[in-house]
Short mmCIF file of C-alpha atoms in Angstrom, two decimals:
data_model
loop_
_atom_site.label_atom_id
_atom_site.label_comp_id
_atom_site.label_asym_id
_atom_site.label_seq_id
_atom_site.Cartn_x
_atom_site.Cartn_y
_atom_site.Cartn_z
CA MET A 1 15.77 -57.80 78.52
CA LYS A 2 17.92 -58.06 75.36
CA ILE A 3 21.54 -57.39 75.87
CA ARG A 4 23.51 -57.11 72.79
CA LYS A 5 26.37 -54.59 73.60
CA ALA A 6 29.56 -55.05 75.92
CA VAL A 7 31.90 -52.32 77.40
CA PHE A 8 35.20 -53.36 77.79
CA PRO A 9 37.57 -50.71 79.59
CA VAL A 10 40.90 -51.18 78.59
CA ALA A 11 42.75 -47.81 79.02
CA GLY A 12 44.06 -48.53 82.40
CA LEU A 13 47.91 -48.72 83.04
CA GLY A 14 48.36 -51.58 84.70
CA THR A 15 50.61 -50.01 87.36
CA ARG A 16 50.12 -53.16 89.58
CA VAL A 17 52.17 -55.56 87.63
CA LEU A 18 54.78 -53.19 86.39
CA PRO A 19 57.32 -53.58 84.54
CA ALA A 20 55.33 -55.88 82.36
CA THR A 21 52.71 -53.55 81.52
CA LYS A 22 55.58 -50.70 80.87
CA ALA A 23 55.23 -51.49 77.00
CA MET A 24 52.51 -53.89 76.86
CA PRO A 25 48.96 -53.45 77.64
CA LYS A 26 47.74 -55.81 80.61
CA GLU A 27 45.10 -56.92 78.69
CA MET A 28 47.45 -58.63 76.46
CA LEU A 29 49.24 -60.32 79.14
CA THR A 30 48.44 -64.13 78.55
CA ILE A 31 47.02 -66.81 80.70
CA VAL A 32 48.33 -69.99 79.31
CA ASP A 33 48.04 -69.38 75.50
CA LYS A 34 45.55 -66.53 75.29
CA PRO A 35 45.46 -62.85 76.45
CA LEU A 36 43.02 -61.85 79.04
CA ILE A 37 41.11 -59.57 76.70
CA GLN A 38 40.47 -62.69 74.70
CA TYR A 39 39.25 -64.70 77.52
CA VAL A 40 36.65 -61.91 78.23
CA VAL A 41 35.47 -61.49 74.85
CA ASP A 42 34.58 -65.44 74.85
CA GLU A 43 32.70 -64.97 77.62
CA ALA A 44 30.87 -62.25 76.26
CA LYS A 45 30.20 -64.22 73.31
CA GLU A 46 28.97 -67.20 74.98
CA ALA A 47 26.56 -64.85 76.82
CA GLY A 48 25.07 -63.64 73.23
CA ILE A 49 26.75 -60.40 73.04
CA GLU A 50 26.86 -59.21 69.45
CA HIS A 51 28.68 -55.66 69.78
CA PHE A 52 31.97 -55.26 71.48
CA VAL A 53 33.04 -52.30 72.79
CA PHE A 54 36.37 -51.29 73.92
CA VAL A 55 37.23 -47.85 75.62
CA THR A 56 41.08 -47.87 74.84
CA GLY A 57 43.80 -45.31 75.40
CA ARG A 58 47.43 -44.58 74.50
CA ASN A 59 49.82 -47.70 73.40
CA LYS A 60 46.56 -49.81 73.22
CA GLY A 61 46.76 -50.31 69.65
CA VAL A 62 47.76 -54.02 69.82
CA ILE A 63 44.37 -54.91 71.35
CA GLU A 64 42.51 -53.79 68.10
CA ASP A 65 45.61 -55.40 65.86
CA HIS A 66 44.78 -58.81 68.00
CA PHE A 67 40.96 -59.07 66.78
CA ASP A 68 42.34 -58.04 63.28
CA ARG A 69 43.45 -60.29 60.29
CA MET A 70 47.04 -60.84 59.75
CA PHE A 71 47.26 -61.73 56.20
CA GLU A 72 50.85 -62.57 56.32
CA LEU A 73 50.37 -64.88 59.24
CA ASP A 74 47.39 -66.74 57.59
CA THR A 75 49.40 -67.05 54.39
CA THR A 76 52.73 -68.48 56.14
CA LEU A 77 50.21 -70.94 58.16
CA ALA A 78 48.60 -72.25 54.82
CA ALA A 79 51.86 -72.62 53.30
CA ARG A 80 53.22 -74.84 55.99
CA GLY A 81 49.85 -76.98 56.23
CA LYS A 82 49.41 -75.91 59.67
CA LYS A 83 45.36 -76.28 59.83
CA ALA A 84 45.14 -76.55 63.55
CA GLU A 85 46.62 -73.04 64.15
CA GLN A 86 44.41 -71.62 61.15
CA GLU A 87 41.41 -73.01 63.13
CA ILE A 88 42.39 -71.48 66.20
CA LEU A 89 42.88 -68.07 64.64
CA ALA A 90 39.62 -68.22 62.73
CA ALA A 91 37.96 -69.18 65.63
CA ASN A 92 38.95 -66.02 67.54
CA GLN A 93 38.16 -63.70 64.48
CA PRO A 94 35.12 -61.38 65.08
CA ASP A 95 32.51 -61.00 62.63
CA ALA A 96 33.19 -57.76 60.55
CA GLY A 97 31.77 -54.64 62.11
CA ALA A 98 31.01 -56.51 65.60
CA MET A 99 34.07 -54.52 67.36
CA SER A 100 34.10 -50.56 68.11
CA PHE A 101 36.92 -48.81 69.62
CA THR A 102 36.86 -45.21 71.37
CA ARG A 103 39.47 -43.23 73.34
CA GLN A 104 39.65 -42.41 76.94
CA GLN A 105 42.08 -39.66 76.57
CA ALA A 106 42.85 -39.08 80.40
CA PRO A 107 42.82 -41.54 83.25
CA LEU A 108 39.64 -40.45 84.93
CA GLY A 109 38.40 -43.71 86.58
CA LEU A 110 36.13 -46.45 85.42
CA GLY A 111 32.87 -44.47 85.35
CA HIS A 112 34.34 -41.95 82.88
CA ALA A 113 35.44 -44.73 80.66
CA VAL A 114 32.00 -46.30 80.61
CA TRP A 115 30.61 -42.72 79.79
CA CYS A 116 33.10 -42.56 76.88
CA ALA A 117 31.05 -45.48 75.24
CA ARG A 118 27.79 -43.60 75.48
CA ASP A 119 27.41 -42.67 71.66
CA ILE A 120 28.24 -46.43 70.63
CA VAL A 121 25.78 -48.01 73.08
CA GLY A 122 22.84 -45.79 72.49
CA ASN A 123 19.72 -45.99 74.58
CA GLU A 124 19.75 -49.92 75.39
CA PRO A 125 20.76 -51.68 78.47
CA PHE A 126 24.57 -53.02 78.14
CA ALA A 127 26.87 -55.11 79.74
CA VAL A 128 30.57 -53.90 81.27
CA VAL A 129 33.09 -56.50 81.75
CA LEU A 130 36.59 -55.55 83.31
CA PRO A 131 39.17 -57.71 81.42
CA ASP A 132 41.46 -58.02 84.51
CA GLU A 133 38.86 -60.27 86.38
CA LEU A 134 38.57 -63.73 84.82
CA VAL A 135 35.92 -66.12 86.33
CA LEU A 136 36.55 -69.96 85.76
CA ASN A 137 32.88 -71.49 84.91
CA THR A 138 31.09 -73.10 82.51
CA PRO A 139 28.28 -70.97 81.84
CA GLY A 140 30.52 -67.92 82.32
CA CYS A 141 29.71 -65.13 84.83
CA LEU A 142 28.27 -62.86 82.15
CA LYS A 143 26.15 -65.46 80.90
CA GLN A 144 24.54 -66.46 84.38
CA MET A 145 24.11 -62.65 84.59
CA ILE A 146 21.98 -62.29 81.32
CA GLU A 147 19.96 -65.39 82.28
CA ALA A 148 19.16 -63.75 85.43
CA ALA A 149 18.26 -60.34 83.89
CA ALA A 150 15.75 -62.66 81.77
CA LYS A 151 13.83 -63.29 85.33
CA LEU A 152 13.61 -59.58 86.01
CA GLY A 153 11.95 -56.22 84.67
CA ASP A 154 13.04 -54.40 81.53
CA LYS A 155 14.56 -51.40 83.83
CA SER A 156 16.53 -53.47 85.82
CA ASN A 157 20.29 -53.35 87.04
CA LEU A 158 22.37 -56.22 87.81
CA ILE A 159 25.85 -56.35 89.60
CA ALA A 160 28.17 -59.62 89.97
CA VAL A 161 28.99 -60.06 93.53
CA GLU A 162 31.28 -62.18 95.38
CA ALA A 163 31.43 -62.92 99.07
CA VAL A 164 34.74 -61.68 100.87
CA PRO A 165 35.98 -62.16 104.60
CA ASP A 166 34.31 -59.72 106.86
CA HIS A 167 37.51 -58.39 108.12
CA LEU A 168 38.49 -57.29 104.28
CA THR A 169 34.94 -55.58 103.22
CA HIS A 170 36.61 -52.02 103.73
CA GLN A 171 38.81 -52.86 100.88
CA TYR A 172 35.92 -53.15 98.41
CA GLY A 173 32.63 -51.89 97.03
CA ILE A 174 29.89 -53.60 99.04
CA VAL A 175 26.19 -54.20 98.35
CA GLY A 176 23.36 -54.49 100.97
CA VAL A 177 21.14 -57.68 100.67
CA GLY A 178 17.40 -57.06 100.22
CA LYS A 179 14.79 -59.47 99.21
CA ARG A 180 16.37 -62.86 97.73
CA THR A 181 15.48 -65.41 95.21
CA GLY A 182 18.04 -68.18 95.19
CA LYS A 183 21.20 -66.28 93.89
CA ILE A 184 19.58 -63.22 93.01
CA PHE A 185 18.62 -60.50 95.39
CA GLU A 186 17.67 -56.84 95.58
CA ALA A 187 20.70 -54.65 96.37
CA ASP A 188 19.71 -52.78 99.43
CA GLY A 189 22.25 -49.93 98.91
CA MET A 190 25.73 -49.97 97.77
CA VAL A 191 28.81 -48.34 99.46
CA GLU A 192 32.36 -47.79 98.29
CA LYS A 193 35.21 -49.20 100.41
CA PRO A 194 33.16 -48.86 104.04
CA PRO A 195 35.05 -48.04 107.14
CA LYS A 196 35.84 -51.12 109.12
CA GLY A 197 32.75 -52.60 110.90
CA THR A 198 30.37 -50.49 108.87
CA ALA A 199 29.68 -52.79 105.80
CA PRO A 200 26.16 -53.92 105.22
CA SER A 201 27.30 -57.31 104.17
CA ASN A 202 30.40 -59.32 103.02
CA LEU A 203 29.11 -59.16 99.12
CA SER A 204 31.61 -57.34 97.20
CA ILE A 205 31.09 -55.80 93.72
CA THR A 206 33.20 -57.46 91.16
CA GLY A 207 33.73 -56.69 87.29
CA ARG A 208 30.62 -57.51 85.61
CA TYR A 209 27.59 -55.38 85.29
CA ILE A 210 24.33 -55.08 83.48
CA LEU A 211 23.34 -51.47 83.33
CA GLN A 212 20.58 -49.18 81.93
CA PRO A 213 21.35 -46.53 79.43
CA GLU A 214 20.25 -44.10 82.17
CA ILE A 215 23.57 -44.49 83.71
CA PHE A 216 25.27 -42.14 81.19
CA LYS A 217 23.17 -39.34 82.38
CA ILE A 218 24.52 -39.49 85.70
CA LEU A 219 27.95 -40.12 84.76
CA GLU A 220 28.17 -37.01 82.38
CA THR A 221 27.76 -34.91 85.73
CA GLN A 222 29.37 -37.17 88.01
CA GLU A 223 31.48 -35.46 90.68
CA ARG A 224 35.05 -37.07 91.16
CA GLY A 225 35.23 -39.42 93.82
CA ALA A 226 37.77 -41.90 95.67
CA GLY A 227 40.99 -41.49 94.29
CA GLY A 228 39.94 -38.08 92.46
CA GLU A 229 38.34 -40.46 89.72
CA ILE A 230 34.68 -40.76 88.51
CA GLN A 231 33.60 -43.98 90.04
CA LEU A 232 31.04 -46.37 88.59
CA THR A 233 29.80 -47.20 91.83
CA ASP A 234 28.83 -43.43 92.70
CA ALA A 235 26.86 -43.45 89.45
CA MET A 236 25.21 -46.72 90.04
CA ILE A 237 24.11 -45.40 93.54
CA GLY A 238 22.37 -42.36 91.98
CA LEU A 239 20.68 -44.66 89.41
CA ALA A 240 19.55 -46.86 92.47
CA LYS A 241 17.19 -43.73 93.48
CA THR A 242 15.05 -44.58 90.16
CA GLN A 243 15.55 -48.07 89.07
CA LYS A 244 16.20 -51.36 90.73
CA PHE A 245 19.59 -53.05 91.23
CA TYR A 246 20.28 -56.43 91.76
CA GLY A 247 23.19 -58.76 93.13
CA VAL A 248 23.70 -61.89 91.46
CA GLU A 249 26.22 -64.38 93.20
CA PHE A 250 27.65 -66.10 90.50
CA GLU A 251 29.11 -69.64 90.27
CA GLY A 252 32.76 -69.83 89.40
CA GLU A 253 36.34 -69.10 90.47
CA ARG A 254 37.45 -65.28 90.47
CA HIS A 255 40.78 -64.55 89.60
CA ASP A 256 42.44 -60.97 90.04
CA CYS A 257 44.57 -61.04 87.21
CA GLY A 258 45.53 -57.40 87.74
CA SER A 259 47.66 -58.18 90.67
CA LYS A 260 51.06 -60.39 90.17
CA ALA A 261 49.73 -63.03 92.63
CA GLY A 262 46.16 -63.47 91.04
CA PHE A 263 47.86 -63.50 87.59
CA LEU A 264 50.03 -66.63 88.36
CA ARG A 265 46.88 -68.09 90.32
CA ALA A 266 44.98 -67.88 87.33
CA ASN A 267 47.62 -69.39 85.03
CA ILE A 268 47.92 -72.38 87.00
CA ALA A 269 43.99 -72.81 87.48
CA TYR A 270 43.64 -72.17 83.87
CA GLY A 271 46.14 -74.74 82.75
CA LEU A 272 45.07 -77.58 85.17
CA LYS A 273 41.34 -77.29 83.31
CA ARG A 274 43.25 -77.84 79.79
CA ASP A 275 43.21 -81.65 79.30
CA ASP A 276 46.08 -81.37 76.88
CA LEU A 277 48.44 -79.73 79.73
CA ARG A 278 46.85 -80.93 83.61
CA ASP A 279 49.02 -83.87 83.51
CA GLY A 280 52.25 -82.23 82.74
CA LEU A 281 51.80 -79.33 84.75
CA ARG A 282 50.99 -81.53 87.74
CA ALA A 283 54.12 -83.38 87.50
CA GLU A 284 56.03 -80.27 87.24
CA MET A 285 54.62 -78.69 90.06
CA LYS A 286 55.29 -81.77 92.38
CA LYS A 287 58.88 -81.90 90.97
CA TYR A 288 59.04 -78.35 91.80
CA LEU A 289 57.66 -78.68 95.32
CA GLU A 290 59.82 -81.76 96.15
CA THR A 291 63.27 -79.45 95.29
#
């Protein structure tokens, strides 16, 4: 099962981190010195993704600009002999034609955003990557999932899952656990935000998916669910009637950068992983905690 394309839903309003996102897309908020969207694109590249599909909305044009060449900047850096900065920009530059952008004109939910990418994805399996969720690990979460997919049947669907405290399962989409082989298991049902005490497990659905193209037909007629939105989980429950779904317990530290606390935590975690920043950051943190 070759996974060539990944869909990045980036049309959300980022209301959890207002006012920072009033005029700036949340996907362009920086973790250390890179925007969120760059981290997830790099994760997809590592996993072998060849075509990056962005489902955008109003005021998101800066995301497209980020992945374009800026000739004025390139010329200025070259004139000033800043080769290191030029190399950084060159490493982040996608191949020509490797990125596509389409609009989600109304905030109708994640399922609707994925459906908006149907014509670009076409009739092949694809990944869905939520840009406000980062997983700190090598190899990245998506690469782990694609390696898992290689061991399964051609019409398999995969969901990245993470254990959450039992008393918080009502806040998440939860999967049931069937036959297991290591970190991979058959998903024995899915439920969105089950009432307290009724969750089939404590494994929550996170922001990485590998889906078959048949999901688009279901999303086309999917009724609105929780929050009055077209929910991807509801469509996956429908697809699970005819195709296998598997959960993948990934290795790594997940950061919910769509929340203020998660965003701050991610900056610290990613900063501490950097050889050029680790010692200085630890010293500053120690100094701050002692005051």
